[in-house]
mmCIF file of N, CA and C in Angstrom:
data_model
loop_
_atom_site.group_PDB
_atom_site.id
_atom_site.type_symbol
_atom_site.label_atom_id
_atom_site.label_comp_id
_atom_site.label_asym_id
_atom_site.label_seq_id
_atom_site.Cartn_x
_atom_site.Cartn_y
_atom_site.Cartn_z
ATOM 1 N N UNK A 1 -13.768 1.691 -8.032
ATOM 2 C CA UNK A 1 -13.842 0.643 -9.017
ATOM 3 C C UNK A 1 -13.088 -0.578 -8.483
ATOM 4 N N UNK A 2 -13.589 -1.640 -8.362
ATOM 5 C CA UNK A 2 -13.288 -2.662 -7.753
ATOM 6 C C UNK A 2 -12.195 -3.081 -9.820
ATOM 7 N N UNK A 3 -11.252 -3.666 -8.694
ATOM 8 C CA UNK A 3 -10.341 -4.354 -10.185
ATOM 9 C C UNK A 3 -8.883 -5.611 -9.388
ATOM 10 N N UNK A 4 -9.491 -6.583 -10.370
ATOM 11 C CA UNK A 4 -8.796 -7.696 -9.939
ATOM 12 C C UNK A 4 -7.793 -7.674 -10.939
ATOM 13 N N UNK A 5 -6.460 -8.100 -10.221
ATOM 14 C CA UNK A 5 -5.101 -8.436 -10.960
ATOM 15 C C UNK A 5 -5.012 -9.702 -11.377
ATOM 16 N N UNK A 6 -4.239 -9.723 -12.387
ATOM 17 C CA UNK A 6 -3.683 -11.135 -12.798
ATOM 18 C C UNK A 6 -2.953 -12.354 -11.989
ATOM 19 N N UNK A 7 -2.949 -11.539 -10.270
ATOM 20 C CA UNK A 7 -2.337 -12.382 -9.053
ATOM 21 C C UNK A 7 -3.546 -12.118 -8.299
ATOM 22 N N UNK A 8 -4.341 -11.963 -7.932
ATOM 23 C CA UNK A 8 -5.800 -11.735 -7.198
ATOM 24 C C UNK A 8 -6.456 -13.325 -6.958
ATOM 25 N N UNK A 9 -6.031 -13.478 -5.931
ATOM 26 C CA UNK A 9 -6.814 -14.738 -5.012
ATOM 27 C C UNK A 9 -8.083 -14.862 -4.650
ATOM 28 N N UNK A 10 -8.595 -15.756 -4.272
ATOM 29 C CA UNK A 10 -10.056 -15.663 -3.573
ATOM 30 C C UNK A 10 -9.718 -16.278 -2.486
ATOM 31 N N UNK A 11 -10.627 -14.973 -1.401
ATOM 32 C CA UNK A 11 -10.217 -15.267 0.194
ATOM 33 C C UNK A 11 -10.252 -16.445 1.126
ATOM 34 N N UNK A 12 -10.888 -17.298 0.289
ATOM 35 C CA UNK A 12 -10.992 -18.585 1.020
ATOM 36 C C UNK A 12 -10.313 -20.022 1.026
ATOM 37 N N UNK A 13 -10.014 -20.067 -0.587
ATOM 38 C CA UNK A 13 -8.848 -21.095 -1.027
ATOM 39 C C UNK A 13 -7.781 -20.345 -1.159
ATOM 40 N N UNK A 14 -7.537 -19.207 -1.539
ATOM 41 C CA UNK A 14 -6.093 -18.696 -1.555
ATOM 42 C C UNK A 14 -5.729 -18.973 -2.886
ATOM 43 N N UNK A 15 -7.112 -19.415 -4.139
ATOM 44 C CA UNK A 15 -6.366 -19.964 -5.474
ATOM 45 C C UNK A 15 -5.906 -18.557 -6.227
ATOM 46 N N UNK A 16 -5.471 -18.374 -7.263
ATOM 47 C CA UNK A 16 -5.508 -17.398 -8.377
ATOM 48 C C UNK A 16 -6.932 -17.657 -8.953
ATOM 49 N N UNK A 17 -7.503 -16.461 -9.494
ATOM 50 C CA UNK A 17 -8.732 -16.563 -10.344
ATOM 51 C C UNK A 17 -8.304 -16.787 -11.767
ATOM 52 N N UNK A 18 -8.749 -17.691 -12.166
ATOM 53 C CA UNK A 18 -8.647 -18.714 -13.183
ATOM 54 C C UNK A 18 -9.583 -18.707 -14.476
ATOM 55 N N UNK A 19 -9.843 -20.101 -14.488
ATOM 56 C CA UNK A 19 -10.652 -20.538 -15.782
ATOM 57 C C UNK A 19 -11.812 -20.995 -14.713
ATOM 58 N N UNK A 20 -12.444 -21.600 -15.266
ATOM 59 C CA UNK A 20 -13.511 -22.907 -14.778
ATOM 60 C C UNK A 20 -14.606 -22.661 -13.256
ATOM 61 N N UNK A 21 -14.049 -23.258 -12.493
ATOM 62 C CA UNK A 21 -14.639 -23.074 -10.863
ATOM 63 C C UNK A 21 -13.620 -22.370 -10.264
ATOM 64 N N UNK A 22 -12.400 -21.825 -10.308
ATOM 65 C CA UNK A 22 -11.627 -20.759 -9.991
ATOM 66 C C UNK A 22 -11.900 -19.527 -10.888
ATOM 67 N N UNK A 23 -13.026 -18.805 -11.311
ATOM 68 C CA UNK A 23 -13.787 -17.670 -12.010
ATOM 69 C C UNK A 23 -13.505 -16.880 -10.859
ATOM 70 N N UNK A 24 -13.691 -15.407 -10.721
ATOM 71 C CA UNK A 24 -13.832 -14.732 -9.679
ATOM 72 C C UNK A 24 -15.621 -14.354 -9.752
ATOM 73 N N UNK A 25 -16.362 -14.464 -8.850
ATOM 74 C CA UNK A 25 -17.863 -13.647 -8.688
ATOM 75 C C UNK A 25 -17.858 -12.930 -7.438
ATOM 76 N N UNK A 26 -18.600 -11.711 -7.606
ATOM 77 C CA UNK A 26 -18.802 -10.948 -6.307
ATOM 78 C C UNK A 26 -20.408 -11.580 -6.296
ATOM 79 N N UNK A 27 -20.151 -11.199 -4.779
ATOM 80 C CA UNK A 27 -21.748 -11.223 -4.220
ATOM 81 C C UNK A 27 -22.426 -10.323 -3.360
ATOM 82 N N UNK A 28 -23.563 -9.999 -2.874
ATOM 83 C CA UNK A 28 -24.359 -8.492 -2.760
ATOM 84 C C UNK A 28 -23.479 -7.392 -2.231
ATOM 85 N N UNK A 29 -22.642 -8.314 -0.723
ATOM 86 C CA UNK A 29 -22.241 -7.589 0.035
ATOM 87 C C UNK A 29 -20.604 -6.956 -0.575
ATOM 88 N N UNK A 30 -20.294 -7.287 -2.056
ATOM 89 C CA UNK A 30 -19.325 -6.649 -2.421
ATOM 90 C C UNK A 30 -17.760 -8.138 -2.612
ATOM 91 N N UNK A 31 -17.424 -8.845 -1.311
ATOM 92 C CA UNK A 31 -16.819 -9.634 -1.639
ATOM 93 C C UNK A 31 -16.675 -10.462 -2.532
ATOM 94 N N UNK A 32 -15.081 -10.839 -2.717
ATOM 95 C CA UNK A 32 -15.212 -11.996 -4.239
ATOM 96 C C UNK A 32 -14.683 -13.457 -3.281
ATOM 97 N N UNK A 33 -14.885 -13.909 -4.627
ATOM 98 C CA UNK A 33 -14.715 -15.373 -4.198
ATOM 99 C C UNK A 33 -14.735 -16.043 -5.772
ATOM 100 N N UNK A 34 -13.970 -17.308 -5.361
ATOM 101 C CA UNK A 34 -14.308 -18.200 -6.866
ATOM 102 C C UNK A 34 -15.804 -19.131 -6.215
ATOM 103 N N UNK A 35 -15.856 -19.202 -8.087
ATOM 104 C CA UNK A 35 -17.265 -20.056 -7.975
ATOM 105 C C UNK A 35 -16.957 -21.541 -6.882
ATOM 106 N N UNK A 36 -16.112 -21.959 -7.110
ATOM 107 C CA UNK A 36 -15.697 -23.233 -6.304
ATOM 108 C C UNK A 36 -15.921 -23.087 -4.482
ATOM 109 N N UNK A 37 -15.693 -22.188 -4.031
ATOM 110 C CA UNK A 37 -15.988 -21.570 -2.910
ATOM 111 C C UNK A 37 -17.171 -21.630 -2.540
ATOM 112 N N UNK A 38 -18.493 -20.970 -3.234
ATOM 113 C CA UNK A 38 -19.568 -20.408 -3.327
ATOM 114 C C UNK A 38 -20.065 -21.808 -3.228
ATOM 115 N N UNK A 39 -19.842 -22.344 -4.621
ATOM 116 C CA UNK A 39 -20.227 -23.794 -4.086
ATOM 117 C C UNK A 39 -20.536 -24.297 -3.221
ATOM 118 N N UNK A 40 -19.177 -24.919 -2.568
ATOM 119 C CA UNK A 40 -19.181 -25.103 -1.079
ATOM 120 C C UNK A 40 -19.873 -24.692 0.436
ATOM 121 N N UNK A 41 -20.124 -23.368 -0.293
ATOM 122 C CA UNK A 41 -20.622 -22.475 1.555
ATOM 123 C C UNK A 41 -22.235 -23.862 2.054
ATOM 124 N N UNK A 42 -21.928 -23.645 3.259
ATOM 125 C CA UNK A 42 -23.074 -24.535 3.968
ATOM 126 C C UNK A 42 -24.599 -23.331 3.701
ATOM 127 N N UNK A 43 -24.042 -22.110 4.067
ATOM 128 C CA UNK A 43 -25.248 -21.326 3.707
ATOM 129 C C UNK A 43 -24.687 -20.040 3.164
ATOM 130 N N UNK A 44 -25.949 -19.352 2.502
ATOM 131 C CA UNK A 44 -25.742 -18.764 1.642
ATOM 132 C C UNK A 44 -25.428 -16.948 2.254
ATOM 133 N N UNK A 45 -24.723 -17.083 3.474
ATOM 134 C CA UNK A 45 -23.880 -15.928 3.978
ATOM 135 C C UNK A 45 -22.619 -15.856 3.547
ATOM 136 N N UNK A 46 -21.956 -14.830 3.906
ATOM 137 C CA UNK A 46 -20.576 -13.974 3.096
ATOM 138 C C UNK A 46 -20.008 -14.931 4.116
ATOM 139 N N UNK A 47 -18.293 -15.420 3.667
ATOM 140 C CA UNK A 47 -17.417 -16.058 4.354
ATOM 141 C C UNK A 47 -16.576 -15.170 5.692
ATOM 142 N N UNK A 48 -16.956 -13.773 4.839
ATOM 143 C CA UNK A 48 -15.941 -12.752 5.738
ATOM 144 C C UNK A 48 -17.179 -11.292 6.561
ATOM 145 N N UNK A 49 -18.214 -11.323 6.204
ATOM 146 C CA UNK A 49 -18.801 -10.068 6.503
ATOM 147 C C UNK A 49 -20.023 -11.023 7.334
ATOM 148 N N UNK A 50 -20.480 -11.936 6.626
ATOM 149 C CA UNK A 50 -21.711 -13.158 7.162
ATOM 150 C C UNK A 50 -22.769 -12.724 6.871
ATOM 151 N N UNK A 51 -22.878 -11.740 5.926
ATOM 152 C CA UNK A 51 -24.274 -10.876 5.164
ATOM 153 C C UNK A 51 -24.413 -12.333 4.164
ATOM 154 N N UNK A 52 -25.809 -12.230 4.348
ATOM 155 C CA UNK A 52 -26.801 -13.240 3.471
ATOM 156 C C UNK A 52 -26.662 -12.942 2.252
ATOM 157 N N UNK A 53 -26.975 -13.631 0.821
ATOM 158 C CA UNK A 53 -26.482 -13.088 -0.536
ATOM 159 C C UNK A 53 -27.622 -14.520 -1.105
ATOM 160 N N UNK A 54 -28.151 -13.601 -1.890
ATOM 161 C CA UNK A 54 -29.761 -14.768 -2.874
ATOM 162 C C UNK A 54 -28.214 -15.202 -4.381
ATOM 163 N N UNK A 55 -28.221 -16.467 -4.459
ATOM 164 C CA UNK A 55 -27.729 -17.212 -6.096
ATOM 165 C C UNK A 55 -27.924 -16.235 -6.884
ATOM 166 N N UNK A 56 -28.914 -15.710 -6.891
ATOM 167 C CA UNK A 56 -29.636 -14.540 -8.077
ATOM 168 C C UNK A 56 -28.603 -13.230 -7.788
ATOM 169 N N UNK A 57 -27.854 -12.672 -6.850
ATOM 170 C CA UNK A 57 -27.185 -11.815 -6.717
ATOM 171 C C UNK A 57 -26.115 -12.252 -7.150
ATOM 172 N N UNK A 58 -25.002 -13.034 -7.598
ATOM 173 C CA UNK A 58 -23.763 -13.707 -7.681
ATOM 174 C C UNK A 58 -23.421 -12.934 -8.820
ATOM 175 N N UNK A 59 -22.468 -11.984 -9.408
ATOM 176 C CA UNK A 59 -22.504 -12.072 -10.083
ATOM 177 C C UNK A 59 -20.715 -12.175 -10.834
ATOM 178 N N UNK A 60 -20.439 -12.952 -12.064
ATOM 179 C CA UNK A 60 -19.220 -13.010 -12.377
ATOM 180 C C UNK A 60 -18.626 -12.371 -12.764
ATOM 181 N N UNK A 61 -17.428 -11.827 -12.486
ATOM 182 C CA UNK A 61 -16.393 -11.051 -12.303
ATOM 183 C C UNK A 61 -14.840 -11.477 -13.753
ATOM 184 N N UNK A 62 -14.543 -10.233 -14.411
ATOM 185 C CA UNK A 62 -13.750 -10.362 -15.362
ATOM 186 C C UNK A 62 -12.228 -9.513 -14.885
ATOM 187 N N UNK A 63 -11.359 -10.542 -15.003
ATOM 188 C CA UNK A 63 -9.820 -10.642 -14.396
ATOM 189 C C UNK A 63 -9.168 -10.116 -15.857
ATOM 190 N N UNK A 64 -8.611 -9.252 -15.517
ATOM 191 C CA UNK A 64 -7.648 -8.687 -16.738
ATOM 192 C C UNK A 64 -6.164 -8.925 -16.045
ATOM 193 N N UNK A 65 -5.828 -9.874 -17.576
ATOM 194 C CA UNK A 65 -4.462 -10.202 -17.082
ATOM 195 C C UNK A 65 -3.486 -9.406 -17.623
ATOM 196 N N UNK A 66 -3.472 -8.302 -17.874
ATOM 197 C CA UNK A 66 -2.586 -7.451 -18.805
ATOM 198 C C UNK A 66 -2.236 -6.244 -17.678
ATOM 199 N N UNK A 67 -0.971 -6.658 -17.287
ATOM 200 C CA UNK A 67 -0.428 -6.118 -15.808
ATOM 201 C C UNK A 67 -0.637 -4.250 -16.119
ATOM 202 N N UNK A 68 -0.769 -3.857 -17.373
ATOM 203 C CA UNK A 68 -0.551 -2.020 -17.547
ATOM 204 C C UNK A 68 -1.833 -1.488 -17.694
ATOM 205 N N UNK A 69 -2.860 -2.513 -17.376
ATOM 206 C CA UNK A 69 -4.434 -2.129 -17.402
ATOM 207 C C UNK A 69 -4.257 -1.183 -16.203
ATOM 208 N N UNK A 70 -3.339 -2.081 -15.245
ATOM 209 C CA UNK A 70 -3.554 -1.835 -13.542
ATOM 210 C C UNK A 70 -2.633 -1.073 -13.646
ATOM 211 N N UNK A 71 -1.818 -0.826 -14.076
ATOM 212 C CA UNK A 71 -0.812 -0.027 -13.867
ATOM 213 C C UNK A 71 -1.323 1.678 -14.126
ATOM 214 N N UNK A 72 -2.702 1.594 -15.439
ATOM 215 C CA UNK A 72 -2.865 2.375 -15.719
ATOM 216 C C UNK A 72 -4.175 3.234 -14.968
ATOM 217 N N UNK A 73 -4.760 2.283 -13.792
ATOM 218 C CA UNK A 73 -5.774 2.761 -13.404
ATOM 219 C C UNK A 73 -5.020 3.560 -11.927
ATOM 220 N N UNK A 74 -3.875 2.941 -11.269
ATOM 221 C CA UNK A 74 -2.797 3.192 -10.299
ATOM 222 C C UNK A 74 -2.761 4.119 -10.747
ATOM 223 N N UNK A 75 -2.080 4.705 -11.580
ATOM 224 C CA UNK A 75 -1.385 6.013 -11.976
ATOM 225 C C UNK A 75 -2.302 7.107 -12.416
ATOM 226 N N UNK A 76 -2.862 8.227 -11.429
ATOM 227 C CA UNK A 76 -3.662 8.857 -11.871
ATOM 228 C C UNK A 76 -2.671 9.863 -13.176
ATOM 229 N N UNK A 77 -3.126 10.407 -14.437
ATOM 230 C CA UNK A 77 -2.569 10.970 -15.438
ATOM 231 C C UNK A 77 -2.923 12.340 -15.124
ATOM 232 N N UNK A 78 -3.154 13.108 -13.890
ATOM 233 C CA UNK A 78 -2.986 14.382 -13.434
ATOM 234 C C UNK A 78 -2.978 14.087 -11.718
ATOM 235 N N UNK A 79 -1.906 15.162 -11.542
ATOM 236 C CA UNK A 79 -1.048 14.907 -10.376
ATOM 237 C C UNK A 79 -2.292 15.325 -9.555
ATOM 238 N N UNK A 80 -2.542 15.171 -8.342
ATOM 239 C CA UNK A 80 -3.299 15.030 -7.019
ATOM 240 C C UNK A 80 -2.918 16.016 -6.033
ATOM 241 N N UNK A 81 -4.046 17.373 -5.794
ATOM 242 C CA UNK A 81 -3.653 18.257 -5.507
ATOM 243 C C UNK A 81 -4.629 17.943 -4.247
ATOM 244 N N UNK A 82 -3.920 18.232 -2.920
ATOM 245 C CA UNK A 82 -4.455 18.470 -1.547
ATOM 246 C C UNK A 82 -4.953 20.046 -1.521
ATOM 247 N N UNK A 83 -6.643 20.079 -0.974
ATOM 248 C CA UNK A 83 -7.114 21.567 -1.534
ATOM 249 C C UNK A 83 -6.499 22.026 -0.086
ATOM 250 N N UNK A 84 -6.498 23.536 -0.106
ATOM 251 C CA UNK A 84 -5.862 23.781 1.406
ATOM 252 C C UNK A 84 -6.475 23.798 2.738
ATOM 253 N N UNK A 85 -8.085 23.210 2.415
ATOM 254 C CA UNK A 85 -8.724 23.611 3.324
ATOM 255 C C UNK A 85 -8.350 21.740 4.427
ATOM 256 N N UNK A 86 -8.044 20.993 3.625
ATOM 257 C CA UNK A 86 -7.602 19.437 3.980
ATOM 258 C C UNK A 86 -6.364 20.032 4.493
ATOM 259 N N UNK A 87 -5.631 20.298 4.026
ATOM 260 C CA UNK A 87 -4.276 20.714 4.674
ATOM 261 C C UNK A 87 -4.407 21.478 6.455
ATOM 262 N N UNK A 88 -5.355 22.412 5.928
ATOM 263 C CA UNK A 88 -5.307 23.235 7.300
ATOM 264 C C UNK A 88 -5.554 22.133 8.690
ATOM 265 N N UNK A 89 -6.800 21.158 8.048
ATOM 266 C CA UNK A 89 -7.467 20.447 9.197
ATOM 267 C C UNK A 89 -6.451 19.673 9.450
ATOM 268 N N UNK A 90 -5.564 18.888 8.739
ATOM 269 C CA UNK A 90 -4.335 17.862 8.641
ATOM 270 C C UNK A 90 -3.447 18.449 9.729
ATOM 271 N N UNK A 91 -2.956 19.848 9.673
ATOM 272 C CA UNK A 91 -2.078 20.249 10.790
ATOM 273 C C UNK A 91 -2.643 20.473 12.108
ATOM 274 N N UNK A 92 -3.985 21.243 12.091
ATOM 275 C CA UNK A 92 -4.560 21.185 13.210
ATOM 276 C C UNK A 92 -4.852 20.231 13.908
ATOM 277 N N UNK A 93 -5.222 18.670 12.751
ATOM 278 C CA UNK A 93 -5.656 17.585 14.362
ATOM 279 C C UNK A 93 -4.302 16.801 14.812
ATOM 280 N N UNK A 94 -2.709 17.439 13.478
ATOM 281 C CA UNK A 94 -1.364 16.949 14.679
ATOM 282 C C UNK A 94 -1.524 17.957 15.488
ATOM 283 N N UNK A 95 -1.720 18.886 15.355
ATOM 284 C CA UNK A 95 -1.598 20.059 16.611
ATOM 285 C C UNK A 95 -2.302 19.552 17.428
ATOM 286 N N UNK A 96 -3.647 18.909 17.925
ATOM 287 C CA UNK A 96 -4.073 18.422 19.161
ATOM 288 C C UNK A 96 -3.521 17.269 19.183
ATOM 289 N N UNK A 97 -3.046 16.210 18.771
ATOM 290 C CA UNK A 97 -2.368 15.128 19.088
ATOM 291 C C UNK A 97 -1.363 15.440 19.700
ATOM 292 N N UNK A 98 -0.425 16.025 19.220
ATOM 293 C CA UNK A 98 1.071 17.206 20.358
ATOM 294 C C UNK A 98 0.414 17.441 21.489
ATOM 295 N N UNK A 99 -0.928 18.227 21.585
ATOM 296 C CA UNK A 99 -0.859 18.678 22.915
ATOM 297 C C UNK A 99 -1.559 17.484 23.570
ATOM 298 N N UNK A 100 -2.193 16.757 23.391
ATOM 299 C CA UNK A 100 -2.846 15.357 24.234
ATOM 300 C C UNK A 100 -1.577 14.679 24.443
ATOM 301 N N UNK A 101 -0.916 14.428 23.495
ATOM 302 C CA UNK A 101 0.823 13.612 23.903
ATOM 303 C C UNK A 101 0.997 14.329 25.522
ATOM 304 N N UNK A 102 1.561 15.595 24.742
ATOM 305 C CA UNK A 102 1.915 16.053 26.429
ATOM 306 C C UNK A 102 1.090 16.247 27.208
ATOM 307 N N UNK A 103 -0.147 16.537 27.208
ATOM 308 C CA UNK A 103 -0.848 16.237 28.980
ATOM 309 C C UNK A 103 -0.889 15.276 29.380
ATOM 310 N N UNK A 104 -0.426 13.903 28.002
ATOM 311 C CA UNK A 104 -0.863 12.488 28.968
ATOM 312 C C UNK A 104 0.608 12.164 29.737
ATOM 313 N N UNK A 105 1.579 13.435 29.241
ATOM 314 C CA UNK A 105 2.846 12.597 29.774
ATOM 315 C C UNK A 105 3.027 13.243 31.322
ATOM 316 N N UNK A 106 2.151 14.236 31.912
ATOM 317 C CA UNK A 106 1.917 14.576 32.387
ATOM 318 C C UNK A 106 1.469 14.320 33.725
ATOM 319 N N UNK A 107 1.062 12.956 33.231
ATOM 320 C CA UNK A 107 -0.171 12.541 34.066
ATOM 321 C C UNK A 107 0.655 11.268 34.679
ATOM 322 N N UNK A 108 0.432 10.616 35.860
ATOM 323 C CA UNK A 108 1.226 9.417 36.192
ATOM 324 C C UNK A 108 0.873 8.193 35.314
ATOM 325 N N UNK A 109 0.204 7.951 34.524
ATOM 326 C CA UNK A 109 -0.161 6.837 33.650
ATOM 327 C C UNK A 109 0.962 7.104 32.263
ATOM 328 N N UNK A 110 1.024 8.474 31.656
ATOM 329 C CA UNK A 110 1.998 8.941 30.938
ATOM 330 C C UNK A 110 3.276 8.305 31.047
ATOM 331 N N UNK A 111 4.107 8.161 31.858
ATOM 332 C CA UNK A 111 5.099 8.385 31.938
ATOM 333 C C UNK A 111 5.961 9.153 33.035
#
């Protein structure tokens, strides 16, 4: 779930999303931006990805300024259990990182 804060900029002016032409809108490829931005572009590619995006895709974006919205989507309300089968793989790929460490130290490029 994409969710903008009450301090959430748009990547190109660096404003806060606002009222007016500082609105936040996403466009196809997912990025936001204020309308004031969008405006501006010479063409109608992403500022940061350069994926093409039709006017007809734009669509406007609602900023909740009530800081415990976010606070409340942050905080999952049941604790986050790692199943063990993530765990097992988690130790096993430090276990090959340990042993690649040491063969590379091994090696005259190592060390």
């Amino acid at each position: 779930m994409l969710v903008l804060g009450p301090n959430s900029t748009c990547d190109v002016c660096l404003e806060c999303y606002t009222t007016g032409v500082n609105i936040a809108h996403a466009i196809s490829c997912g990025h936001v931006f204020c309308q004031k931005c969008l405006d501006h572009l010479m063409q109608q590619k992403c500022p940061l990805c350069r994926e093409r995006f039709s006017p007809r895709d734009i669509r406007k974006l609602h900023v909740d300024r009530d800081p415990s919205t976010i606070a409340a989507i942050d905080s999952p309300s049941e604790p986050v259990v790692i199943a063990p089968q993530i765990d097992n793989e988690s130790q096993r790929l430090l276990d090959d990182i340990t042993r690649i460490r040491r063969a590379a130290k091994s090696t005259r490029f190592g060390g």
